[in-house]
Coordinates of C-alpha atoms in Angstrom, one line a residue:
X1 CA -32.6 -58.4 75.5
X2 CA -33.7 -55.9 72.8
X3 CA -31.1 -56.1 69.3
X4 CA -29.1 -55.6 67.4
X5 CA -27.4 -58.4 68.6
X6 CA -24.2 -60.6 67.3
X7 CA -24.6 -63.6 65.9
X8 CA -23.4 -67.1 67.4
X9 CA -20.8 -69.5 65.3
X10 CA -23.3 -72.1 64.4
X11 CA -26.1 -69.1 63.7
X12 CA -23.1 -67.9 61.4
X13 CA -22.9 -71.2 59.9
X14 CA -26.2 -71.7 59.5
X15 CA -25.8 -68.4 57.5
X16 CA -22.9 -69.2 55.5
X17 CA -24.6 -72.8 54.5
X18 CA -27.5 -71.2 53.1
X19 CA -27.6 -70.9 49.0
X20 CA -30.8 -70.3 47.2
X21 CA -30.9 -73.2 45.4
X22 CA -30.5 -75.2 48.5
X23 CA -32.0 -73.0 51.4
X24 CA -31.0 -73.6 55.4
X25 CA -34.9 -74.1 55.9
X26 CA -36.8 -76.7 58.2
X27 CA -40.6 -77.2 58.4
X28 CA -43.0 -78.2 60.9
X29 CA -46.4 -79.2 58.9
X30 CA -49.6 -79.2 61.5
X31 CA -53.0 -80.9 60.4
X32 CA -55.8 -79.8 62.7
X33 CA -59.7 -80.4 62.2
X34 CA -61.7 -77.3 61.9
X35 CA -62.2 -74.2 60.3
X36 CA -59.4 -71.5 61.6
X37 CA -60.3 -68.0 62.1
X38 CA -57.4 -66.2 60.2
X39 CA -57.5 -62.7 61.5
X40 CA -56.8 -64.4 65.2
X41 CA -54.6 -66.3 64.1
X42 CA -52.8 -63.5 62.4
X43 CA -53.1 -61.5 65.4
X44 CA -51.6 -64.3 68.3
X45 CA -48.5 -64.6 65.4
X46 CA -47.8 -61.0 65.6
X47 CA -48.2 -61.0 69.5
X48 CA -46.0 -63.9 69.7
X49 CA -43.3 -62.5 67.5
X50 CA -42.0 -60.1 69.8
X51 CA -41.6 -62.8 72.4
X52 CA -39.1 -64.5 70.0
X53 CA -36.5 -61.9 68.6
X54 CA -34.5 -63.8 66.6
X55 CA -37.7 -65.2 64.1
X56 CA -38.3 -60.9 63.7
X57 CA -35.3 -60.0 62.7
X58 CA -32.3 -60.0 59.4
X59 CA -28.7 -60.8 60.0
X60 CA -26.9 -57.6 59.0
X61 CA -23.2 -58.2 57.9
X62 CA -21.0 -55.3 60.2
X63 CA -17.2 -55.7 58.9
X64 CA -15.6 -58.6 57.3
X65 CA -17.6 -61.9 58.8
X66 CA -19.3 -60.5 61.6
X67 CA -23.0 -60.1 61.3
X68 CA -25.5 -58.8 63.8
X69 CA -29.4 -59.4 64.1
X70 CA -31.5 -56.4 63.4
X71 CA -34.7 -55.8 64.5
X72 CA -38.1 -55.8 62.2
X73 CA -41.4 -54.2 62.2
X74 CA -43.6 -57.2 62.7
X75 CA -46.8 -55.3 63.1
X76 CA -48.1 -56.3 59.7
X77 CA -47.0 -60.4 59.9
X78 CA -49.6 -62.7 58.6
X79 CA -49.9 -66.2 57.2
X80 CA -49.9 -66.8 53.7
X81 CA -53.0 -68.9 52.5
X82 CA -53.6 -70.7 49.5
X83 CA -56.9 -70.0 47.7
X84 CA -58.1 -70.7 44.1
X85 CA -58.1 -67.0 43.2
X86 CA -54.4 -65.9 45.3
X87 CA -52.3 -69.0 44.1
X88 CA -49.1 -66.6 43.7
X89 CA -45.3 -67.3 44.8
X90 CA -46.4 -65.6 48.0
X91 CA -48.5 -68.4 49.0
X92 CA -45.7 -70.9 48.8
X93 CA -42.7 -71.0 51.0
X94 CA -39.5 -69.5 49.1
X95 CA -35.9 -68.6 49.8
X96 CA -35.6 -66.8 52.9
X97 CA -33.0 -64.0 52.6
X98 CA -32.6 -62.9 55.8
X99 CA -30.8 -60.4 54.8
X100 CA -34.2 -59.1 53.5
X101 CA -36.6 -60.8 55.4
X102 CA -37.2 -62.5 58.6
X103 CA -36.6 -66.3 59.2
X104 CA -40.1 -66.9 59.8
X105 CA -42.9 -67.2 57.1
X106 CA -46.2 -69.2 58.2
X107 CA -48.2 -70.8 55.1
X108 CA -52.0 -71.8 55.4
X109 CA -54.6 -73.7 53.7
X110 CA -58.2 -74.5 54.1
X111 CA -60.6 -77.4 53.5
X112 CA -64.3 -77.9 54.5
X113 CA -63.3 -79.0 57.9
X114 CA -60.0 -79.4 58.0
X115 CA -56.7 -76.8 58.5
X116 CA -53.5 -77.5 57.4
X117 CA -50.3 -74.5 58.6
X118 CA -47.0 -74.5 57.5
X119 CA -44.2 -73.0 59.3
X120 CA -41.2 -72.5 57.7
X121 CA -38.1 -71.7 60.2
X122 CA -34.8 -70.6 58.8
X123 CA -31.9 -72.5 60.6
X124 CA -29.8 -69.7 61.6
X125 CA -33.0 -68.5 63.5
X126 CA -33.9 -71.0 65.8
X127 CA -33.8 -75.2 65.6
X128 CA -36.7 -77.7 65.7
X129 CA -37.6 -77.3 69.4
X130 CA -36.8 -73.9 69.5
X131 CA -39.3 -73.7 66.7
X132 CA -42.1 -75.8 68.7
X133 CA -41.7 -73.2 71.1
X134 CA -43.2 -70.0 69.1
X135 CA -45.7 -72.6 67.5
X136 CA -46.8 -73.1 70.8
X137 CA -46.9 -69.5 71.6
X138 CA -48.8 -69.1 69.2
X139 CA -51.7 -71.7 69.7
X140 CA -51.7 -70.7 73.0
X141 CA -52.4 -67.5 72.1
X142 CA -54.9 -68.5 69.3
X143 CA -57.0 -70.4 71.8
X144 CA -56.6 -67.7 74.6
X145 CA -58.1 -65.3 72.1
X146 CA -60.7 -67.6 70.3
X147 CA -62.5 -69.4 73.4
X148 CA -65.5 -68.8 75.1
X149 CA -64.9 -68.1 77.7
X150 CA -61.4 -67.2 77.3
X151 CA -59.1 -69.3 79.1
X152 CA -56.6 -66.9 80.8
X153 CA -54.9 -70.0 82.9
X154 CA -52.9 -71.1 79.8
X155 CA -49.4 -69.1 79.3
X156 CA -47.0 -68.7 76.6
X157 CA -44.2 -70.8 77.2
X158 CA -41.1 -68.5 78.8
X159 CA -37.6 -69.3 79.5
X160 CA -34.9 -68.8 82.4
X161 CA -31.6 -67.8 80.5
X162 CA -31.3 -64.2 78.6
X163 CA -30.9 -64.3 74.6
X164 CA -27.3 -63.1 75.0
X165 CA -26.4 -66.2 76.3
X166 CA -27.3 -68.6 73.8
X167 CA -24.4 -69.8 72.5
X168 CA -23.4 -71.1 76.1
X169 CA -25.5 -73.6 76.2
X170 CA -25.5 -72.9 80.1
X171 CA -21.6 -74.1 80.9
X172 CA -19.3 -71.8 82.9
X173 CA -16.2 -71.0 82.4
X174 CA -15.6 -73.7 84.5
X175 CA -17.5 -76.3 83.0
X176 CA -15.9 -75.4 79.8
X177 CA -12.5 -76.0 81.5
X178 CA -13.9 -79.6 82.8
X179 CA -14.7 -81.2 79.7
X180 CA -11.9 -79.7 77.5
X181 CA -10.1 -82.9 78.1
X182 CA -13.6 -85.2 77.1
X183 CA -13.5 -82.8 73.6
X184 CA -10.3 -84.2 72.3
X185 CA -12.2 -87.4 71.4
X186 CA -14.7 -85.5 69.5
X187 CA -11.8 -83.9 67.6
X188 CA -10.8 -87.4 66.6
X189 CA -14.2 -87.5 65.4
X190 CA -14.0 -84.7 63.7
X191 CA -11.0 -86.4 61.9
X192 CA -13.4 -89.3 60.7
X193 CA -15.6 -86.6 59.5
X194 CA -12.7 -85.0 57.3
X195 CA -11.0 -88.6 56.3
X196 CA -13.8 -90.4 54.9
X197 CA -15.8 -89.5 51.9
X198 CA -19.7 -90.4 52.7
X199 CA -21.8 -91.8 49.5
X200 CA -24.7 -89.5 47.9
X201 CA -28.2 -91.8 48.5
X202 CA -28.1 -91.8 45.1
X203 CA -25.5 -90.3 42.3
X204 CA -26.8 -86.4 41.9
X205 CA -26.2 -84.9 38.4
X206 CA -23.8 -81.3 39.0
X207 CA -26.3 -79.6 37.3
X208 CA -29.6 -80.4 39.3
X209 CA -27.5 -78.8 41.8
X210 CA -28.0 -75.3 40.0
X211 CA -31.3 -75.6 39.4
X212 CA -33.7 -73.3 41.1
X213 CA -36.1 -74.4 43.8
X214 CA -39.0 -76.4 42.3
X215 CA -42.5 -74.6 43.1
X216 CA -44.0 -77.5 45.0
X217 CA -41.3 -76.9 47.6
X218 CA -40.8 -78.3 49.8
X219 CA -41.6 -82.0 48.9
X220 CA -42.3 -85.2 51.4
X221 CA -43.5 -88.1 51.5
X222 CA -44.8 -89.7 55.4
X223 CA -45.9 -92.5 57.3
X224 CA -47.8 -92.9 60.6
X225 CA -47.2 -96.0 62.6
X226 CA -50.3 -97.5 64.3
X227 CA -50.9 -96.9 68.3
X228 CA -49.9 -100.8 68.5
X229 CA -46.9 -100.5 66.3
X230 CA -45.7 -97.5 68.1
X231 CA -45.5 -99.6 71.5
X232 CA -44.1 -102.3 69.7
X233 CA -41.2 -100.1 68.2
X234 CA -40.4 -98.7 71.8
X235 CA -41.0 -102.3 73.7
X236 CA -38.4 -103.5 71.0
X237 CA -36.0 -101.0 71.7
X238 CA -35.7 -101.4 75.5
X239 CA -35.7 -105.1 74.9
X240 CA -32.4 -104.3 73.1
X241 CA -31.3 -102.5 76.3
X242 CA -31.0 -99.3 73.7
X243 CA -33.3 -96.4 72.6
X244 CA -35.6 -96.0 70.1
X245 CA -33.8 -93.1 68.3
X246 CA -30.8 -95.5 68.2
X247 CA -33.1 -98.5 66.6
X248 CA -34.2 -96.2 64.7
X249 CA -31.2 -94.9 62.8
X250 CA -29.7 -98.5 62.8
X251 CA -32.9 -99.6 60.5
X252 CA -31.9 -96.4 58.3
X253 CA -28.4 -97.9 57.8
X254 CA -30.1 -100.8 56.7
X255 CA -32.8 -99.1 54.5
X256 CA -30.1 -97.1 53.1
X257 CA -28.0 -99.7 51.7
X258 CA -31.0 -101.5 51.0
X259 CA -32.3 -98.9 48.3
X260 CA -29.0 -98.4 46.9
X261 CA -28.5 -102.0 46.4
X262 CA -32.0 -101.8 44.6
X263 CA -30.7 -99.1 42.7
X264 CA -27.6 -101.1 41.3
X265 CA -25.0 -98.6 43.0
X266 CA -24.1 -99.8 46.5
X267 CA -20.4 -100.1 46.7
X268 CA -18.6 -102.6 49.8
X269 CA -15.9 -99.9 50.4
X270 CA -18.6 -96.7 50.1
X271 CA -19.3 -94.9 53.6
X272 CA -22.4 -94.7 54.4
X273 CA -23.1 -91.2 56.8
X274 CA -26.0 -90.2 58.6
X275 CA -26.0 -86.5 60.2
X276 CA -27.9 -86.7 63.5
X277 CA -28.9 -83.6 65.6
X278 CA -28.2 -83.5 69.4
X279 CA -30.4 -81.5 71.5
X280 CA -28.0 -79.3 73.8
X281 CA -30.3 -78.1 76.1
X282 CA -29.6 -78.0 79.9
X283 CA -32.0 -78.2 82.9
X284 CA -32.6 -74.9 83.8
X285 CA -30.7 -72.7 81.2
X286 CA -33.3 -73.0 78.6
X287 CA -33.5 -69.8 76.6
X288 CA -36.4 -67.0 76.8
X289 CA -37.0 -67.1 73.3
X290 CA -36.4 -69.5 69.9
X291 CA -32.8 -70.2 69.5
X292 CA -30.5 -72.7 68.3
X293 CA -29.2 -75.0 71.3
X294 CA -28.4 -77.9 69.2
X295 CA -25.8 -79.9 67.7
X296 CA -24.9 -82.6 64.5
X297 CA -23.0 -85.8 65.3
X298 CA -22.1 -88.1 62.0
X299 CA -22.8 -91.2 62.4
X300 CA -20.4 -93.5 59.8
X301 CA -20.7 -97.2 58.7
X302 CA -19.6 -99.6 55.7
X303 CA -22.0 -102.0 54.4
X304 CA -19.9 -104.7 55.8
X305 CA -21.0 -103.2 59.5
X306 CA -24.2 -102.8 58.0
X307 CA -25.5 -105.8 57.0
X308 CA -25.3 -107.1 60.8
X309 CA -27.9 -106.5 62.1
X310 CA -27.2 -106.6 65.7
X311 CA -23.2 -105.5 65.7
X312 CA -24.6 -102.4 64.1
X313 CA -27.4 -101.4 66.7
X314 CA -24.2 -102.1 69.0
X315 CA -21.7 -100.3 67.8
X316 CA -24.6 -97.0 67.6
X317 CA -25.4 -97.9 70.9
X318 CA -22.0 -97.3 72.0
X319 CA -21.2 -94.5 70.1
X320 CA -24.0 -92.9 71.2
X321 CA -23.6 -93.7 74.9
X322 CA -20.3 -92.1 74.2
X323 CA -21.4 -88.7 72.9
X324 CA -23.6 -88.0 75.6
X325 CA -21.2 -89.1 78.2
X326 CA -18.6 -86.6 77.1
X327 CA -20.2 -84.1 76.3
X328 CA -19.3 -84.2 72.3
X329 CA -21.9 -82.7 70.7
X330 CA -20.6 -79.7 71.6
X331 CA -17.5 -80.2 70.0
X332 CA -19.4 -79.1 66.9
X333 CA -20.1 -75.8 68.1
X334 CA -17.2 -75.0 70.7
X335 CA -15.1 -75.7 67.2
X336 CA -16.8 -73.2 65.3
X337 CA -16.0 -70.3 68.3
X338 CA -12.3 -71.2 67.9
X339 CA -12.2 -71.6 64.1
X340 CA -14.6 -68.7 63.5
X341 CA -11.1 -66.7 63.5
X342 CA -9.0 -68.1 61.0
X343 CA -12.3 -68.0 58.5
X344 CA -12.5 -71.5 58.0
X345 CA -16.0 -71.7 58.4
X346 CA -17.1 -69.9 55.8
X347 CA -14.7 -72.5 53.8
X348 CA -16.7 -75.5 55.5
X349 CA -19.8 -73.9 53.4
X350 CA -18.0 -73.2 50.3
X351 CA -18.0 -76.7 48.2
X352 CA -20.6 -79.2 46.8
X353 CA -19.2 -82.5 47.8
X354 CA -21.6 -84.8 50.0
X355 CA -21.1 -84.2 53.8
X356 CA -23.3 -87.2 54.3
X357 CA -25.4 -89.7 52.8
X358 CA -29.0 -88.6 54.9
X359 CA -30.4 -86.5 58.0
X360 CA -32.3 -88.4 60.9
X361 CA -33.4 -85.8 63.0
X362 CA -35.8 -86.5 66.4
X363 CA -38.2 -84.3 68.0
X364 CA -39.2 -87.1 70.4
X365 CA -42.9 -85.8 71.8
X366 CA -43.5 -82.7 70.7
X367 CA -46.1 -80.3 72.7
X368 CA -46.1 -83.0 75.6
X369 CA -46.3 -80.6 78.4
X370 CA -48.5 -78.2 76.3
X371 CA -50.8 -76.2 79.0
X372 CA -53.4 -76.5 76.0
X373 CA -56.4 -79.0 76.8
X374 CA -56.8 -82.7 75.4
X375 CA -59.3 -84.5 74.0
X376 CA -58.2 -88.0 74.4
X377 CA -54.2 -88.0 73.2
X378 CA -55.1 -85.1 70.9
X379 CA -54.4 -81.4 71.8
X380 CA -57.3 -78.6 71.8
X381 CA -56.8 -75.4 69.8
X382 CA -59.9 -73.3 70.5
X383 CA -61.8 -74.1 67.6
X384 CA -59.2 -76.8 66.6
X385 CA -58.3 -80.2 67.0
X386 CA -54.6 -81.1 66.4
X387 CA -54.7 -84.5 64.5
X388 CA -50.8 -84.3 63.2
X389 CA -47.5 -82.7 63.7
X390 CA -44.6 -83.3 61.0
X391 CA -41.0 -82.2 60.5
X392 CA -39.1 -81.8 57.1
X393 CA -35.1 -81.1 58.4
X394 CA -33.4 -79.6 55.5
X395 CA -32.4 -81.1 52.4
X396 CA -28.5 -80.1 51.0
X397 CA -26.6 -80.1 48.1
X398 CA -25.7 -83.9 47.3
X399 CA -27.8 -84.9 51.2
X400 CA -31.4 -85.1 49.7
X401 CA -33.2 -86.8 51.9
X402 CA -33.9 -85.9 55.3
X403 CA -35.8 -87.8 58.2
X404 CA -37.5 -85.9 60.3
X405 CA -39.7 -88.7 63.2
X406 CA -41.6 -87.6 66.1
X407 CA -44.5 -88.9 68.0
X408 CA -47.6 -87.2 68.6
X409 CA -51.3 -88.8 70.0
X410 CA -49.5 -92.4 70.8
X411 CA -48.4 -92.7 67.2
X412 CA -44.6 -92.5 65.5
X413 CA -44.6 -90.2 61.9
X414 CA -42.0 -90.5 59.7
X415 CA -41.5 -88.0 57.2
X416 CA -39.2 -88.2 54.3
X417 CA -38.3 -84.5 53.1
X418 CA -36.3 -85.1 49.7
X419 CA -34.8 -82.6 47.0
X420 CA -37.4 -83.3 43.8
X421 CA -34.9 -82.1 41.7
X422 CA -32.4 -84.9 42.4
X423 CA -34.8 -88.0 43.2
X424 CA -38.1 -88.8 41.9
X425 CA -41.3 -88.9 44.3
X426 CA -41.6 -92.9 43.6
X427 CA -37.7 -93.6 44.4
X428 CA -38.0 -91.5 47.7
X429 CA -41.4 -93.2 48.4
X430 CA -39.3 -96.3 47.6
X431 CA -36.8 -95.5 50.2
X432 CA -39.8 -94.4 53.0
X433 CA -41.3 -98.0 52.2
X434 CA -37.9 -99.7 53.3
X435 CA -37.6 -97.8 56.0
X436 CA -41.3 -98.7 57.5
X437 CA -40.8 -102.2 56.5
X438 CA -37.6 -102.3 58.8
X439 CA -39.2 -100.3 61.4
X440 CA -41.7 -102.9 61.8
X441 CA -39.3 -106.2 61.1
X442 CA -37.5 -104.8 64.1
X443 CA -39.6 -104.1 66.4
X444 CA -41.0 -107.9 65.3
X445 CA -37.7 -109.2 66.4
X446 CA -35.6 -107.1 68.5
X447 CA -32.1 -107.7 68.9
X448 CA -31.0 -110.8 71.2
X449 CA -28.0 -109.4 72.0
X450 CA -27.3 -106.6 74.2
X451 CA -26.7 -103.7 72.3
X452 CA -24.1 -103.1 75.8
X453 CA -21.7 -106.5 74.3

């Protein structure tokens, strides 16, 4: 569907949440070996971009809070790459003002042998998957264009459910109608969310939080688990009768209130919040193009839950196991349609207090039903090998540190995106080392009890 086109709620709130000190922007780093050809490159990015409106386009306001997408001329997109004699703001990601620019900028640099690209997504564009989905597009199109012979088998990825339908996330009127009843439990979630008053990682000085973006934006610090470790994590977590994206923000709990008691401000009455994204996406409504089809459920705990071990795994489990029963990560959403009205949620956006103490945010296998060839675990790229894949969520005003984990080639990453301006690289390193550590003591010793007691 060509635009201009309204935006959803929680593209609107992605909007609204979006200050330039602090911008609504998620990465997805990719490490490949070999030398990329740049002008093909910049050619399958432009090709791709008109398959993905939303990541070509600026959100116009109309009247009052009502903002539509508008359409831009993509015909002269490129990547930015970094080189000795062009080391300029332009070669480093920035603010995105969309409405200025698009929500897309793609960032490139180039060692003997090795390629490193740097996509840079705004939020109220598209979310993490939704972004997988033009990067695909786009290697597909890279290789299409680069091998010889070409291989005209492989196709850009395509969807089943028009743009204007987005925000739907494929219900009916009557499946809206069916789960209304299940919602009123996420309201009283929603309650929790407004009651209790999540702790900062660490205390954040109100003037960092004016400062302007640092130029090494955006900063991280990562760990790859071993092939071995990687089975070990995922044996451990079905030996917990659980999954691995609930051991896994369990151990962040624990690595959480570890660091702060290293830090000498852990508190036993302190809530400790983690902001966990929900993939909304439906067999068989999937869109045509990048969009947002996802979700945040808050997960909140007190030391006191935390430092058991095994009644914490179990009470995630559960909660968990409850959210995607009912249906309540789309309370989140279905609540910003209804309060989108009244204005509150450009009020939601408005202060500085800490919605929660870290992100944890899963991407599960990216590319794993890629058409593009293998070599081993590892994916093809024409020219290119594609050794890594890593997500930085966003980092927020008093939230700064963000998990983004994923596993690609057999092996789990974990990558630490953190504000610089509010924690230094060896206290977020710190924290990363924790984490690992409790990865790894977990999946030594998984749980005895059923996470289902």
């Amino acid at each position: 569907m060509s635009l201009p086109l309204p935006l959803a709620p929680f593209e609107e709130y992605m909007l609204f949440d979006d200050p330039p000190t602090h911008p609504m922007s998620f990465f997805i780093r990719l490490k490949l070996t070999g030398h990329c050809n740049a002008s093909v490159l910049d050619t399958a990015l432009r090709q791709v971009l008109s398959r993905h409106p939303l990541l070509s386009a600026t959100a116009q306001k109309v009247s009052g809070n009502r903002f539509d997408w508008h359409p831009l001329d993509t015909s002269t997109a490129s990547v930015h790459w970094e080189t000795e004699s062009a080391d300029s703001d332009e070669t480093h990601p920035a603010y995105l003002d969309l409405s200025k620019r698009s929500g897309l900028e793609v960032f490139g640099s180039q060692t003997e042998g090795a390629t490193e690209l740097l996509f840079q997504f705004h939020h109220a564009c598209c979310d993490a998957l939704g972004g997988l989905e033009l990067i695909e597009d786009v290697l597909v199109d890279y290789a299409n264009d680069i091998s010889d012979p070409p291989l005209p088998e492989l196709q850009a990825s395509s969807g089943k459910c028009p743009l204007r339908n987005r925000a739907k996330f494929g219900l009916t009127r009557w499946d809206l109608f069916r789960i209304a009843p299940k919602q009123l439990v996420g309201l009283l979630g929603a309650r929790k969310f407004l009651v209790h008053t999540p702790a900062p990682l660490i205390p954040v000085e109100p003037a960092n939080l004016k400062l302007p973006l640092p130029k090494q934006y955006p900063t991280s610090v990562q760990h790859q688990f071993s092939s071995d470790e990687t089975q070990a994590i995922i044996t451990a977590a079905k030996a917990s009768r659980t999954t691995v994206n609930n051991l896994l923000a369990s151990d962040l709990f624990i690595s959480i209130q570890q660091f702060r008691e290293q830090q000498r401000i852990a508190h036993p009455c302190r809530w400790i919040r983690l902001s966990v994204p929900v993939n909304l996406r439906r067999p068989g409504a999937e869109c045509d193009s990048a969009v947002n089809t996802v979700s945040m459920v808050f997960l909140d705990r007190r030391p006191k839950v935390i430092k058991n071990r095994n009644h914490l795994l179990a009470t995630i489990h559960r909660e968990m196991s409850c959210i995607k029963k009912l249906d309540l990560g789309l309370t989140f959403p279905l609540s910003l349609r209804l309060l989108k009205p009244l204005g509150v949620v450009t009020r939601m956006t408005d202060d500085e207090q800490c919605r929660c103490t870290a992100v944890l945010s899963n991407l599960l296998r990216p590319l794993a039903d890629s058409c593009l060839p293998r070599q081993g675990e590892k994916i093809i790229v024409g020219n290119l090998q594609l050794d890594e894949i890593c997500l930085l969520p966003p980092v927020r005003p008093k939230t700064i540190s963000a998990f983004g984990v994923l596993t690609y080639a057999g092996r789990l990453g974990v990558t630490q995106h953190y504000d610089s301006r509010a924690i230094s690289t060896n206290d977020a390193q710190q924290l990363l080392n924790i984490y690992v550590e409790q990865i790894l003591a977990s999946a030594m010793s998984p749980t005895i009890s059923s996470a289902d007691d």
